[in-house]
Coordinates of C-alpha atoms in Angstrom, one line a residue:
Chain A
X27 CA -73.8 -3.4 -38.6
X28 CA -72.6 -0.2 -36.9
X29 CA -71.7 0.4 -33.3
X30 CA -74.8 1.6 -32.2
X31 CA -77.1 -1.1 -33.8
X32 CA -75.0 -3.7 -32.0
X33 CA -75.1 -1.9 -29.0
X34 CA -78.8 -2.0 -29.3
X35 CA -78.9 -5.7 -30.3
X36 CA -76.9 -6.8 -27.0
X37 CA -79.0 -4.5 -25.0
X38 CA -82.1 -6.3 -25.9
X39 CA -80.6 -9.9 -25.6
X40 CA -79.5 -8.6 -22.2
X41 CA -82.7 -7.3 -21.0
X42 CA -84.5 -10.5 -22.5
X43 CA -82.0 -12.7 -20.5
X44 CA -82.3 -10.1 -17.5
X45 CA -86.2 -10.7 -17.3
X46 CA -86.0 -14.5 -17.4
X47 CA -83.5 -13.9 -14.7
X48 CA -85.8 -11.8 -12.7
X49 CA -88.9 -14.2 -12.8
X50 CA -86.7 -16.9 -11.4
X51 CA -84.8 -14.4 -9.0
X52 CA -88.0 -13.3 -7.5
X53 CA -89.1 -16.5 -6.7
X54 CA -86.2 -17.1 -5.0
X55 CA -86.5 -14.2 -3.0
X56 CA -89.9 -15.2 -2.1
X57 CA -89.0 -18.8 -1.2
X58 CA -86.0 -17.1 0.9
X59 CA -87.8 -14.4 2.5
X60 CA -90.6 -16.6 3.9
X61 CA -88.8 -20.1 4.4
X62 CA -85.3 -19.1 5.0
X63 CA -84.3 -21.8 2.4
X64 CA -81.8 -21.4 -0.6
X65 CA -83.6 -23.5 -3.0
X66 CA -81.0 -24.6 -5.5
X67 CA -83.7 -26.6 -7.5
X68 CA -85.1 -23.1 -8.3
X69 CA -83.9 -23.0 -11.9
X70 CA -85.0 -26.7 -12.5
X71 CA -88.5 -25.3 -12.1
X72 CA -87.5 -23.3 -15.4
X73 CA -86.8 -26.4 -17.1
X74 CA -89.7 -28.6 -16.3
X75 CA -91.9 -25.8 -17.4
X76 CA -90.0 -25.4 -20.6
X77 CA -90.2 -29.1 -21.3
X78 CA -93.6 -30.1 -20.2
X79 CA -94.9 -27.0 -22.2
X80 CA -93.1 -28.6 -25.3
X81 CA -94.7 -31.7 -24.6
X82 CA -98.3 -30.4 -24.4
X83 CA -97.7 -28.2 -27.6
X84 CA -96.4 -31.3 -29.5
X85 CA -99.1 -33.4 -28.4
X86 CA -101.7 -31.1 -30.1
X87 CA -102.7 -28.8 -27.4
X88 CA -103.5 -25.2 -28.1
X89 CA -100.8 -22.9 -27.3
X90 CA -102.0 -20.7 -24.5
X91 CA -103.6 -23.9 -23.0
X92 CA -100.1 -25.4 -23.1
X93 CA -98.7 -22.8 -21.2
X94 CA -101.4 -22.5 -18.5
X95 CA -101.2 -26.3 -17.9
X96 CA -97.6 -26.7 -17.6
X97 CA -97.4 -23.7 -15.1
X98 CA -99.9 -25.6 -12.7
X99 CA -98.1 -28.9 -13.4
X100 CA -95.0 -27.2 -12.3
X101 CA -97.0 -25.8 -9.4
X102 CA -98.1 -29.1 -8.5
X103 CA -94.4 -30.3 -8.4
X104 CA -93.7 -27.5 -6.3
X105 CA -96.5 -28.8 -3.8
X106 CA -95.0 -32.2 -3.7
X107 CA -91.4 -30.7 -3.4
X108 CA -92.2 -28.7 -0.4
X109 CA -94.3 -31.5 1.3
X110 CA -91.7 -34.4 0.7
X111 CA -88.2 -32.8 1.1
X112 CA -88.5 -29.3 2.6
X113 CA -91.2 -29.9 5.2
X114 CA -89.7 -32.9 6.9
X115 CA -86.6 -31.3 7.3
X116 CA -87.7 -27.8 8.0
X117 CA -85.5 -27.9 11.5
X118 CA -82.5 -28.8 10.0
X119 CA -79.7 -26.8 9.5
X120 CA -78.8 -24.1 6.8
X121 CA -76.2 -26.3 4.9
X122 CA -78.4 -29.6 5.3
X123 CA -81.4 -27.7 3.9
X124 CA -79.0 -26.2 0.7
X125 CA -78.0 -30.1 0.3
X126 CA -81.5 -31.2 0.2
X127 CA -82.4 -28.9 -2.4
X128 CA -79.2 -29.7 -4.5
X129 CA -80.4 -33.4 -4.3
X130 CA -84.1 -32.3 -5.4
X131 CA -82.4 -30.7 -8.2
X132 CA -80.5 -34.2 -9.2
X133 CA -83.9 -35.9 -8.9
X134 CA -85.7 -33.2 -11.1
X135 CA -82.7 -33.4 -13.7
X136 CA -82.8 -37.0 -13.6
X137 CA -86.8 -37.4 -14.1
X138 CA -86.4 -35.1 -16.8
X139 CA -83.7 -37.1 -18.4
X140 CA -85.7 -40.4 -17.9
X141 CA -88.6 -38.6 -19.7
X142 CA -87.3 -36.4 -22.4
X143 CA -83.7 -37.6 -22.7
X144 CA -80.9 -35.3 -22.9
X145 CA -81.5 -34.0 -26.6
X146 CA -82.4 -30.2 -26.6
X147 CA -85.8 -29.4 -27.8
X148 CA -87.1 -26.3 -29.5
X149 CA -90.4 -24.5 -28.6
X150 CA -92.0 -22.5 -31.7
X151 CA -91.9 -18.6 -31.0
X152 CA -95.2 -17.3 -29.7
X153 CA -95.9 -15.4 -32.8
X154 CA -93.8 -16.5 -35.6
X155 CA -90.3 -15.9 -36.6
X156 CA -91.1 -12.0 -37.3
X157 CA -88.5 -9.7 -36.4
X158 CA -88.7 -5.9 -35.6
X159 CA -85.9 -3.2 -36.7
X160 CA -85.1 -0.8 -33.7
X161 CA -82.3 1.5 -34.5
X162 CA -81.0 -0.7 -37.1
X163 CA -81.0 -3.7 -34.9
X164 CA -82.9 -6.7 -35.7
X165 CA -84.9 -7.9 -33.0
X166 CA -87.1 -11.4 -32.9
X167 CA -90.5 -10.8 -31.5
X168 CA -89.9 -13.3 -29.0
X169 CA -87.5 -11.4 -27.2
X170 CA -90.3 -8.5 -27.2
X171 CA -92.6 -11.2 -25.7
X172 CA -90.0 -12.6 -23.2
X173 CA -89.7 -9.0 -21.7
X174 CA -93.1 -8.1 -21.9
X175 CA -94.6 -11.3 -20.2
X176 CA -92.2 -10.9 -17.7
X177 CA -92.6 -7.1 -16.8
X178 CA -96.4 -8.1 -16.9
X179 CA -96.1 -10.8 -14.3
X180 CA -93.4 -8.7 -12.0
X181 CA -96.5 -6.0 -12.0
X182 CA -99.2 -8.6 -11.3
X183 CA -96.9 -9.7 -8.2
X184 CA -96.5 -6.1 -7.1
X185 CA -99.8 -5.6 -7.3
X186 CA -100.6 -9.1 -5.4
X187 CA -98.2 -8.4 -2.6
X188 CA -99.2 -4.5 -2.1
X189 CA -102.8 -4.6 -2.6
X190 CA -104.3 -8.0 -1.7
X191 CA -105.0 -9.3 1.9
X192 CA -103.4 -12.5 0.7
X193 CA -100.3 -10.8 -0.6
X194 CA -100.0 -8.6 2.3
X195 CA -100.2 -11.5 4.9
X196 CA -97.2 -13.0 2.7
X197 CA -95.5 -9.9 3.1
X198 CA -95.9 -9.7 6.8
X199 CA -94.4 -13.2 7.3
X200 CA -91.3 -11.8 5.3
X201 CA -91.0 -8.8 7.6
X202 CA -91.8 -10.7 11.1
X203 CA -92.9 -14.4 11.2
X204 CA -93.7 -14.0 15.0
X205 CA -95.8 -11.0 14.6
X206 CA -97.7 -12.4 11.8
X207 CA -98.5 -15.5 13.6
X208 CA -99.8 -13.3 16.4
X209 CA -102.1 -11.5 14.0
X210 CA -103.4 -14.9 12.9
X211 CA -101.2 -15.5 9.7
X212 CA -99.8 -18.9 9.5
X213 CA -96.4 -18.7 8.5
X214 CA -96.3 -22.5 7.3
X215 CA -99.1 -22.2 4.7
X216 CA -97.2 -19.2 3.6
X217 CA -94.3 -21.1 2.9
X218 CA -96.3 -23.4 1.0
X219 CA -97.6 -20.6 -1.1
X220 CA -94.3 -19.1 -1.4
X221 CA -92.7 -22.5 -3.0
X222 CA -96.2 -22.6 -5.4
X223 CA -95.6 -19.3 -6.4
X224 CA -91.8 -19.6 -7.3
X225 CA -92.5 -22.8 -8.9
X226 CA -95.2 -21.1 -11.3
X227 CA -92.7 -18.2 -11.9
X228 CA -89.7 -20.5 -13.0
X229 CA -92.0 -22.2 -15.2
X230 CA -93.3 -19.3 -16.7
X231 CA -89.4 -18.0 -17.3
X232 CA -88.6 -21.4 -18.8
X233 CA -91.5 -21.2 -21.3
X234 CA -90.5 -17.9 -22.1
X235 CA -86.8 -18.7 -23.1
X236 CA -87.5 -22.0 -24.8
X237 CA -88.0 -20.2 -28.1
X238 CA -84.9 -18.2 -27.8
X239 CA -82.2 -20.7 -26.6
X240 CA -83.9 -24.0 -26.8
X241 CA -84.9 -26.4 -23.7
X242 CA -83.1 -29.6 -22.2
X243 CA -82.8 -31.4 -19.1
X244 CA -79.6 -29.2 -18.0
X245 CA -80.7 -25.5 -18.6
X246 CA -82.2 -25.1 -15.3
X247 CA -78.7 -25.2 -13.4
X248 CA -77.3 -21.8 -15.0
X249 CA -80.4 -20.0 -14.8
X250 CA -80.8 -20.8 -11.3
X251 CA -77.4 -19.8 -10.2
X252 CA -77.6 -16.5 -12.3
X253 CA -81.0 -16.1 -10.4
X254 CA -79.1 -16.5 -7.2
X255 CA -76.5 -14.1 -8.1
X256 CA -79.4 -11.5 -9.2
X257 CA -81.1 -12.2 -5.9
X258 CA -77.7 -11.8 -3.8
X259 CA -77.1 -8.4 -5.5
X260 CA -80.1 -7.3 -4.5
X261 CA -79.6 -8.4 -0.7
X262 CA -81.9 -11.6 -0.8
X263 CA -84.9 -10.4 0.6
X264 CA -85.5 -7.1 -1.6
X265 CA -87.4 -8.5 -4.4
X266 CA -87.4 -5.0 -6.9
X267 CA -83.7 -5.0 -6.0
X268 CA -83.4 -8.5 -7.4
X269 CA -85.1 -7.7 -10.4
X270 CA -82.7 -4.9 -10.8
X271 CA -79.9 -7.0 -10.1
X272 CA -81.5 -9.8 -12.8
X273 CA -81.0 -6.9 -15.4
X274 CA -77.6 -6.0 -14.5
X275 CA -76.5 -9.8 -14.7
X276 CA -78.5 -10.3 -18.1
X277 CA -76.7 -7.1 -19.7
X278 CA -73.4 -7.6 -18.2
X279 CA -73.3 -11.4 -19.8
X280 CA -74.5 -10.1 -23.1
X281 CA -72.0 -7.3 -23.6
X282 CA -69.3 -9.5 -22.2
X283 CA -70.4 -12.0 -24.9
X284 CA -70.7 -9.4 -27.7
X285 CA -67.6 -7.4 -26.9
X286 CA -65.1 -10.0 -25.0
X287 CA -65.6 -13.6 -25.0
X288 CA -68.4 -15.7 -24.3
X289 CA -65.9 -18.2 -22.4
X290 CA -65.5 -15.8 -19.6
X291 CA -69.4 -15.1 -19.3
X292 CA -70.0 -17.2 -16.3
X293 CA -66.9 -16.2 -14.6
X294 CA -67.9 -12.6 -14.9
X295 CA -71.0 -12.9 -13.2
X296 CA -69.8 -15.1 -10.4
X297 CA -66.9 -12.7 -10.0
X298 CA -69.5 -9.8 -9.5
X299 CA -71.2 -12.3 -7.1
X300 CA -68.0 -12.4 -5.0
X301 CA -67.2 -8.7 -5.1
X302 CA -70.8 -8.3 -4.1
X303 CA -70.4 -10.8 -1.2
X304 CA -67.2 -9.7 0.3
X305 CA -67.7 -5.7 -0.1
X306 CA -71.7 -5.3 0.1
X307 CA -72.9 -8.7 1.6
X308 CA -76.5 -7.0 2.2
X309 CA -76.7 -6.0 -1.4
X310 CA -75.9 -2.9 -3.5
X311 CA -79.0 -1.2 -2.4
X312 CA -78.7 -1.9 1.2
X313 CA -77.1 0.2 4.1
X314 CA -74.8 -1.6 6.6
X315 CA -75.7 -4.1 9.3
X316 CA -76.5 -7.8 8.6
X317 CA -75.4 -11.2 8.4
X318 CA -71.7 -10.7 9.0
X319 CA -69.7 -12.2 11.6
Chain B
X23 CA -68.8 -36.2 27.8
X24 CA -67.8 -38.2 30.6
X25 CA -65.7 -40.7 28.1
X26 CA -62.3 -42.0 29.0
X27 CA -60.7 -40.7 26.1
X28 CA -57.7 -42.8 26.2
X29 CA -60.1 -46.1 26.3
X30 CA -61.7 -44.7 23.1
X31 CA -58.4 -44.1 21.4
X32 CA -57.3 -47.6 22.3
X33 CA -60.4 -49.2 21.2
X34 CA -60.5 -47.3 18.0
X35 CA -57.0 -48.0 17.6
X36 CA -57.4 -51.7 17.4
X37 CA -60.5 -51.3 14.8
X38 CA -58.1 -49.1 12.9
X39 CA -55.3 -51.5 12.4
X40 CA -57.5 -54.5 11.4
X41 CA -58.7 -51.8 9.0
X42 CA -55.5 -51.1 7.5
X43 CA -54.2 -54.6 7.4
X44 CA -57.6 -55.8 5.3
X45 CA -56.9 -52.6 3.4
X46 CA -53.3 -53.6 2.3
X47 CA -54.5 -57.3 1.8
X48 CA -57.1 -56.5 -0.7
X49 CA -55.1 -56.0 -3.8
X50 CA -53.4 -59.0 -3.1
X51 CA -56.5 -61.0 -3.3
X52 CA -57.5 -59.3 -6.2
X53 CA -54.5 -58.5 -8.0
X54 CA -56.0 -59.8 -11.6
X55 CA -59.1 -57.8 -11.2
X56 CA -58.2 -54.6 -12.9
X57 CA -61.7 -53.1 -12.6
X58 CA -62.0 -53.7 -9.1
X59 CA -58.6 -52.3 -8.6
X60 CA -59.3 -49.4 -10.5
X61 CA -62.3 -48.9 -8.5
X62 CA -60.7 -49.0 -5.5
X63 CA -58.2 -46.4 -6.5
X64 CA -61.1 -44.0 -7.2
X65 CA -62.1 -44.6 -3.7
X66 CA -58.9 -43.7 -2.5
X67 CA -58.8 -40.3 -4.6
X68 CA -62.2 -39.5 -2.9
X69 CA -61.4 -40.2 0.5
X70 CA -58.3 -37.9 0.3
X71 CA -60.7 -35.1 -0.9
X72 CA -63.6 -35.9 1.3
X73 CA -61.5 -36.4 4.3
X74 CA -60.3 -32.8 3.7
X75 CA -63.6 -31.8 3.5
X76 CA -65.1 -33.4 6.4
X77 CA -62.6 -31.8 8.3
X78 CA -63.9 -28.2 7.1
X79 CA -67.6 -29.3 7.3
X80 CA -67.8 -31.5 10.3
X81 CA -65.4 -29.8 12.7
X82 CA -65.1 -26.2 11.3
X83 CA -68.9 -26.5 10.4
X84 CA -68.4 -24.5 7.2
X85 CA -70.0 -25.6 3.9
X86 CA -67.5 -25.4 0.7
X87 CA -69.3 -26.0 -2.7
X88 CA -65.8 -25.1 -4.5
X89 CA -63.7 -28.0 -3.6
X90 CA -63.4 -29.3 -7.2
X91 CA -61.4 -26.1 -8.0
X92 CA -58.7 -27.4 -5.5
X93 CA -58.7 -30.7 -7.0
X94 CA -58.5 -29.1 -10.4
X95 CA -55.1 -26.8 -9.0
X96 CA -53.5 -29.8 -8.0
X97 CA -54.1 -31.6 -11.3
X98 CA -53.0 -28.9 -13.5
X99 CA -50.0 -27.8 -11.6
X100 CA -48.7 -31.3 -11.6
X101 CA -49.6 -31.8 -15.3
X102 CA -48.1 -28.5 -16.0
X103 CA -45.0 -28.3 -14.1
X104 CA -44.0 -31.8 -14.8
X105 CA -44.4 -31.6 -18.6
X106 CA -43.2 -28.2 -19.3
X107 CA -40.4 -27.6 -16.8
X108 CA -39.6 -31.6 -16.4
X109 CA -40.2 -31.0 -12.5
X110 CA -40.3 -34.3 -10.5
X111 CA -44.1 -35.2 -10.0
X112 CA -43.5 -35.2 -6.2
X113 CA -42.4 -31.7 -6.0
X114 CA -45.2 -30.6 -8.7
X115 CA -47.5 -32.4 -6.1
X116 CA -45.8 -29.9 -3.6
X117 CA -46.0 -27.0 -5.6
X118 CA -49.7 -27.7 -6.5
X119 CA -50.5 -27.9 -2.8
X120 CA -48.9 -25.0 -1.8
X121 CA -50.8 -23.0 -4.4
X122 CA -54.1 -24.3 -3.5
X123 CA -53.3 -23.5 0.1
X124 CA -52.5 -20.0 -1.0
X125 CA -55.8 -19.5 -3.1
X126 CA -57.6 -20.9 0.0
X127 CA -56.0 -18.1 2.2
X128 CA -56.7 -15.7 -0.2
X129 CA -60.2 -16.5 -1.0
X130 CA -60.9 -17.6 2.6
X131 CA -60.4 -14.3 4.2
X132 CA -63.1 -12.3 2.7
X133 CA -65.0 -15.6 2.4
X134 CA -65.1 -16.5 6.1
X135 CA -66.6 -13.2 7.1
X136 CA -69.7 -14.8 5.4
X137 CA -71.9 -17.4 6.9
X138 CA -74.2 -20.1 5.7
X139 CA -76.1 -19.2 2.3
X140 CA -73.5 -16.6 1.7
X141 CA -70.3 -18.7 2.2
X142 CA -72.0 -21.8 0.3
X143 CA -72.6 -19.2 -2.9
X144 CA -69.3 -17.7 -2.6
X145 CA -67.3 -21.0 -2.6
X146 CA -69.6 -21.9 -5.5
X147 CA -68.8 -18.6 -7.1
X148 CA -65.3 -19.3 -6.7
X149 CA -65.7 -23.1 -8.2
X150 CA -67.2 -21.7 -11.1
X151 CA -64.6 -19.1 -11.8
X152 CA -61.9 -21.4 -11.4
X153 CA -63.3 -23.8 -13.8
X154 CA -63.8 -21.1 -16.4
X155 CA -60.1 -20.4 -16.3
X156 CA -59.2 -24.0 -16.7
X157 CA -61.7 -23.9 -19.6
X158 CA -60.2 -20.7 -21.2
X159 CA -57.0 -20.4 -20.1
X160 CA -55.6 -22.5 -23.2
X161 CA -52.0 -21.7 -23.1
X162 CA -51.4 -23.3 -19.6
X163 CA -54.4 -25.9 -19.6
X164 CA -55.0 -27.1 -23.0
X165 CA -58.5 -25.5 -22.9
X166 CA -61.3 -28.1 -23.7
X167 CA -59.4 -30.4 -25.5
X168 CA -57.4 -31.3 -22.1
X169 CA -53.9 -31.8 -21.0
X170 CA -52.0 -34.7 -22.5
X171 CA -48.8 -36.9 -21.6
X172 CA -48.9 -36.2 -17.9
X173 CA -45.8 -38.5 -16.6
X174 CA -46.3 -41.2 -14.1
X175 CA -45.0 -40.8 -10.8
X176 CA -42.3 -43.1 -9.5
X177 CA -41.1 -44.0 -6.1
X178 CA -37.5 -45.4 -5.1
X179 CA -36.6 -45.7 -8.8
X180 CA -40.0 -47.5 -9.4
X181 CA -42.0 -45.9 -11.8
X182 CA -45.7 -46.5 -10.8
X183 CA -48.0 -47.6 -13.4
X184 CA -49.6 -50.7 -13.0
X185 CA -53.2 -50.3 -11.2
X186 CA -51.7 -52.7 -8.3
X187 CA -48.7 -50.3 -7.8
X188 CA -50.9 -47.2 -7.8
X189 CA -53.7 -48.9 -5.3
X190 CA -50.8 -48.9 -2.6
X191 CA -49.5 -45.2 -3.3
X192 CA -53.3 -43.7 -3.1
X193 CA -54.2 -45.7 -0.2
X194 CA -51.0 -44.7 1.7
X195 CA -51.9 -41.0 0.9
X196 CA -55.6 -41.7 2.1
X197 CA -54.5 -43.6 5.5
X198 CA -51.8 -40.6 6.1
X199 CA -54.6 -38.1 5.4
X200 CA -57.0 -40.0 7.6
X201 CA -54.5 -40.4 10.5
X202 CA -53.5 -36.4 10.1
X203 CA -57.3 -35.6 10.2
X204 CA -57.6 -37.7 13.4
X205 CA -54.7 -36.1 15.4
X206 CA -56.2 -32.5 14.4
X207 CA -59.5 -33.6 15.8
X208 CA -58.0 -35.1 19.0
X209 CA -55.7 -32.1 19.5
X210 CA -56.3 -28.7 21.1
X211 CA -57.3 -27.3 17.7
X212 CA -60.0 -30.0 17.5
X213 CA -61.8 -29.1 20.4
X214 CA -61.6 -25.5 19.6
X215 CA -63.2 -26.3 16.3
X216 CA -65.9 -28.2 17.7
X217 CA -66.7 -25.0 19.9
X218 CA -66.9 -23.0 17.1
X219 CA -69.6 -25.7 15.5
X220 CA -71.6 -25.5 18.9
X221 CA -71.7 -22.1 19.1
X222 CA -69.5 -19.2 17.5
X223 CA -70.3 -16.7 20.2
X224 CA -69.3 -19.0 23.0
X225 CA -66.1 -20.2 21.3
X226 CA -65.3 -16.5 20.5
X227 CA -65.9 -15.2 24.1
X228 CA -63.3 -18.0 25.4
X229 CA -60.7 -16.9 23.4
X230 CA -61.1 -19.0 20.2
X231 CA -59.8 -17.4 17.2
X232 CA -62.8 -18.2 15.0
X233 CA -61.5 -16.8 11.8
X234 CA -58.2 -18.3 12.1
X235 CA -59.2 -21.7 13.0
X236 CA -61.8 -21.8 9.9
X237 CA -58.9 -20.1 7.6
X238 CA -56.6 -23.1 8.7
X239 CA -59.2 -25.7 7.8
X240 CA -60.0 -24.4 4.5
X241 CA -56.4 -24.3 3.7
X242 CA -55.7 -27.9 4.9
X243 CA -59.1 -29.1 3.3
X244 CA -57.5 -27.4 -0.1
X245 CA -54.4 -29.3 0.1
X246 CA -56.1 -32.5 0.6
X247 CA -58.0 -31.8 -2.8
X248 CA -55.1 -30.4 -4.3
X249 CA -52.8 -33.6 -3.5
X250 CA -55.5 -36.1 -4.5
X251 CA -56.1 -34.1 -7.8
X252 CA -52.3 -34.1 -8.5
X253 CA -52.4 -38.0 -7.6
X254 CA -55.1 -38.4 -10.1
X255 CA -53.5 -36.5 -12.9
X256 CA -50.3 -38.9 -12.6
X257 CA -52.8 -41.9 -12.5
X258 CA -54.7 -41.1 -15.8
X259 CA -52.1 -38.9 -17.6
X260 CA -54.9 -37.0 -19.4
X261 CA -57.0 -34.5 -17.8
X262 CA -59.8 -31.9 -19.1
X263 CA -61.9 -29.3 -17.6
X264 CA -65.3 -31.1 -17.2
X265 CA -63.4 -33.5 -14.5
X266 CA -63.4 -30.0 -12.1
X267 CA -66.6 -28.5 -13.0
X268 CA -69.2 -27.4 -10.4
X269 CA -70.9 -30.8 -10.2
X270 CA -67.7 -32.5 -9.1
X271 CA -67.9 -30.3 -6.0
X272 CA -71.0 -31.1 -5.4
X273 CA -70.3 -35.0 -5.6
X274 CA -67.7 -34.3 -3.1
X275 CA -70.1 -32.8 -0.7
X276 CA -72.8 -35.8 -1.1
X277 CA -69.5 -38.0 -0.2
X278 CA -69.4 -36.0 3.3
X279 CA -73.0 -35.9 3.8
X280 CA -73.4 -39.8 3.2
X281 CA -70.5 -40.6 5.1
X282 CA -71.1 -38.0 8.0
X283 CA -69.5 -35.2 9.3
X284 CA -68.9 -36.2 12.7
X285 CA -66.2 -38.7 12.2
X286 CA -62.7 -38.9 10.4
X287 CA -63.8 -41.9 8.9
X288 CA -67.0 -40.3 7.4
X289 CA -65.1 -39.1 4.3
X290 CA -64.0 -42.9 3.6
X291 CA -67.2 -44.3 4.1
X292 CA -68.9 -41.9 2.0
X293 CA -66.6 -42.2 -0.9
X294 CA -66.6 -45.9 -0.9
X295 CA -70.5 -45.8 -0.7
X296 CA -70.7 -43.4 -3.6
X297 CA -68.3 -45.1 -5.9
X298 CA -69.7 -48.5 -5.4
X299 CA -73.2 -47.1 -5.8
X300 CA -72.3 -45.3 -8.8
X301 CA -70.5 -48.4 -10.4
X302 CA -73.6 -50.5 -9.2
X303 CA -76.2 -48.4 -10.7
X304 CA -74.1 -48.1 -14.0
X305 CA -74.8 -52.3 -14.4
X306 CA -78.4 -52.2 -12.9
X307 CA -80.2 -48.7 -14.5
X308 CA -79.5 -50.1 -18.2
X309 CA -81.5 -53.5 -17.3
X310 CA -84.7 -51.3 -16.4
X311 CA -83.9 -48.5 -18.8
X312 CA -82.2 -49.3 -21.8
X313 CA -81.9 -45.9 -23.2
X314 CA -80.8 -44.2 -19.9
X315 CA -77.4 -42.2 -20.2
X316 CA -74.6 -42.2 -18.0
X317 CA -76.1 -39.1 -16.0
X318 CA -79.1 -40.9 -15.2
X319 CA -77.4 -42.1 -11.8
X320 CA -77.9 -38.8 -10.3
X321 CA -81.6 -39.1 -9.5
X322 CA -80.5 -42.1 -7.3
X323 CA -78.1 -40.0 -5.5
X324 CA -80.5 -36.9 -5.0
X325 CA -83.2 -39.3 -3.7
X326 CA -80.5 -40.8 -1.6
X327 CA -79.0 -37.6 -0.5
X328 CA -82.7 -36.1 0.5
X329 CA -83.5 -39.6 2.6
X330 CA -80.2 -39.4 4.3
X331 CA -80.3 -35.8 5.4
X332 CA -84.0 -36.2 6.4
X333 CA -83.5 -39.6 8.4
X334 CA -79.8 -40.0 9.1
X335 CA -78.7 -36.3 9.4
X336 CA -75.3 -37.5 10.8
X337 CA -74.6 -39.9 8.1
X338 CA -73.3 -43.3 7.7
X339 CA -70.4 -43.3 9.8
X340 CA -72.5 -42.2 12.7
X341 CA -75.1 -45.2 12.3
X342 CA -72.2 -47.5 12.0
X343 CA -70.8 -46.3 15.0
X344 CA -73.8 -46.6 16.9
X345 CA -74.4 -50.2 15.8
X346 CA -70.6 -51.3 16.7
X347 CA -71.1 -49.7 20.0
X348 CA -74.3 -51.8 20.7
X349 CA -72.8 -55.0 19.4
X350 CA -69.6 -54.6 20.7
X351 CA -69.9 -54.4 24.5
X352 CA -72.7 -57.2 24.1
X353 CA -70.2 -59.5 22.4
X354 CA -67.4 -58.7 24.9
X355 CA -69.7 -59.5 27.9
X356 CA -70.9 -62.8 26.2
X357 CA -67.0 -64.2 25.7
X358 CA -66.6 -63.1 29.4
X359 CA -69.4 -65.0 30.5
X360 CA -68.4 -68.0 28.2
X361 CA -65.0 -67.7 29.8
X362 CA -66.3 -67.8 33.3
X363 CA -67.9 -71.0 32.2
X364 CA -64.9 -72.6 30.6
X365 CA -66.5 -72.6 27.5

């Protein structure tokens, strides 16, 4: 394989992983903007989505139906999570809320071990094992699916937030919860909606990546953390910037793995996180001012 | 607060002395039970780390999700310097503590300009980066294969090898740690820290140098973790990177939260509950779920964590001290009344 085709290959694998991170990061930004909660269980929605979908497929459900059912089911889990853990503790300190979401992540992982065990599972690719030749690089069709579905979901969300009444109400809560309440929007309902949407996005991300890298009870940890890095790079409340951040992380990881060593992959993403936090704590696209002491 | 500090100090001193006597007497009763001794030793290690983290979280009000990194730095420094340079384990432990404090200083300067979520993420990122180095820097750490043949520690010419001996070593360290933490809390620094916890702006306007104190506590908590890690390395004589993964940092956090951050004993209570519950679950869970793996217990810790944070946000140590405060005066009164009637 020549230099150019290797580059294209790595770029595609970076874009694929980046699109997965983007979906989870977007859910994270929506949750954080509306509720002020850094939900460390975000990545576990992806894990639950993937494993539930595999179970549906294995028990004979049609493929599309399995995907829809698992996304809906994870959304319901998101509802339960909001009601049982976030809502009762909504007045607690930031640190407490972070730790609660860690606790919830543990519970999700524990349930996953209980139901599916610790072995990894595979989901069949959406459209067989075909591959495409692009600039001499071999690209699996599943990668195209992953990038495509992510981009479509992101476009739908963009439409939702900017063109629909409901979406504008959510956006209003992000911008100014107090003013939103004066206008008759209920931020509490919106926070509920935020977590449900995030759960659905997470589930979708998990299902898309499952045919590529498999699914297991602990897959959510790193997906979730990388999505946070993406969101922080974007400034935590800026959705388009978080998506760009997600693709930066994905591509950076793919190239680190391809040209350097896979062992340092995580260190490089987290090193980028520290650099952004220390030098541009409001994200790389933001102007100065914000949450620094 | 309207409390006579002197009185509080004296009363809790009595309780503490009783506790220390029980602690030092325990292995004499259970000297033949190695399982129990090793469990108590694990509680000792975790007590040291979580006492340091309690100082940082409870008194400086700062979260750290990277404490396992310092634990690992202590362990690997001890391992490397004793095996490659033949340094005495005591010196190696000190080197580990100094390195950990220096790393905490370097990472703390930019990190403590951040707050809340950002600080949590920064410390988490730091932990993952250090873990990667433990895993990948094979010439120093041995990589995933681990580090073998760490010599045991010796004191006054006695090599500390049995669990019985090690119990005393680790608990002397733990008690010194608690005592030191208590002195910090009751000193001027402690009051400054509490003011930071209450309101950073107010503390700042009163002339408290917030950043300096936070940084000091971070370094102290790092030293606690490094010393515990070093002791651990000399106890087990074999370490590998998995011991210092991100999840370990989260376990330390769980201990501190369970124990409660408002009290120097919180770390000990949290560590004890964490270890005992973990051991108990290892026994009980397989009875109900035969194919459950070792990691299954995390689900219980997750639920416990959520419940404690929602219903007992100040942790167990706060609830215990509330009960003691309610029971103790009543009991004393009864004794006085009985004395009056010559009983």
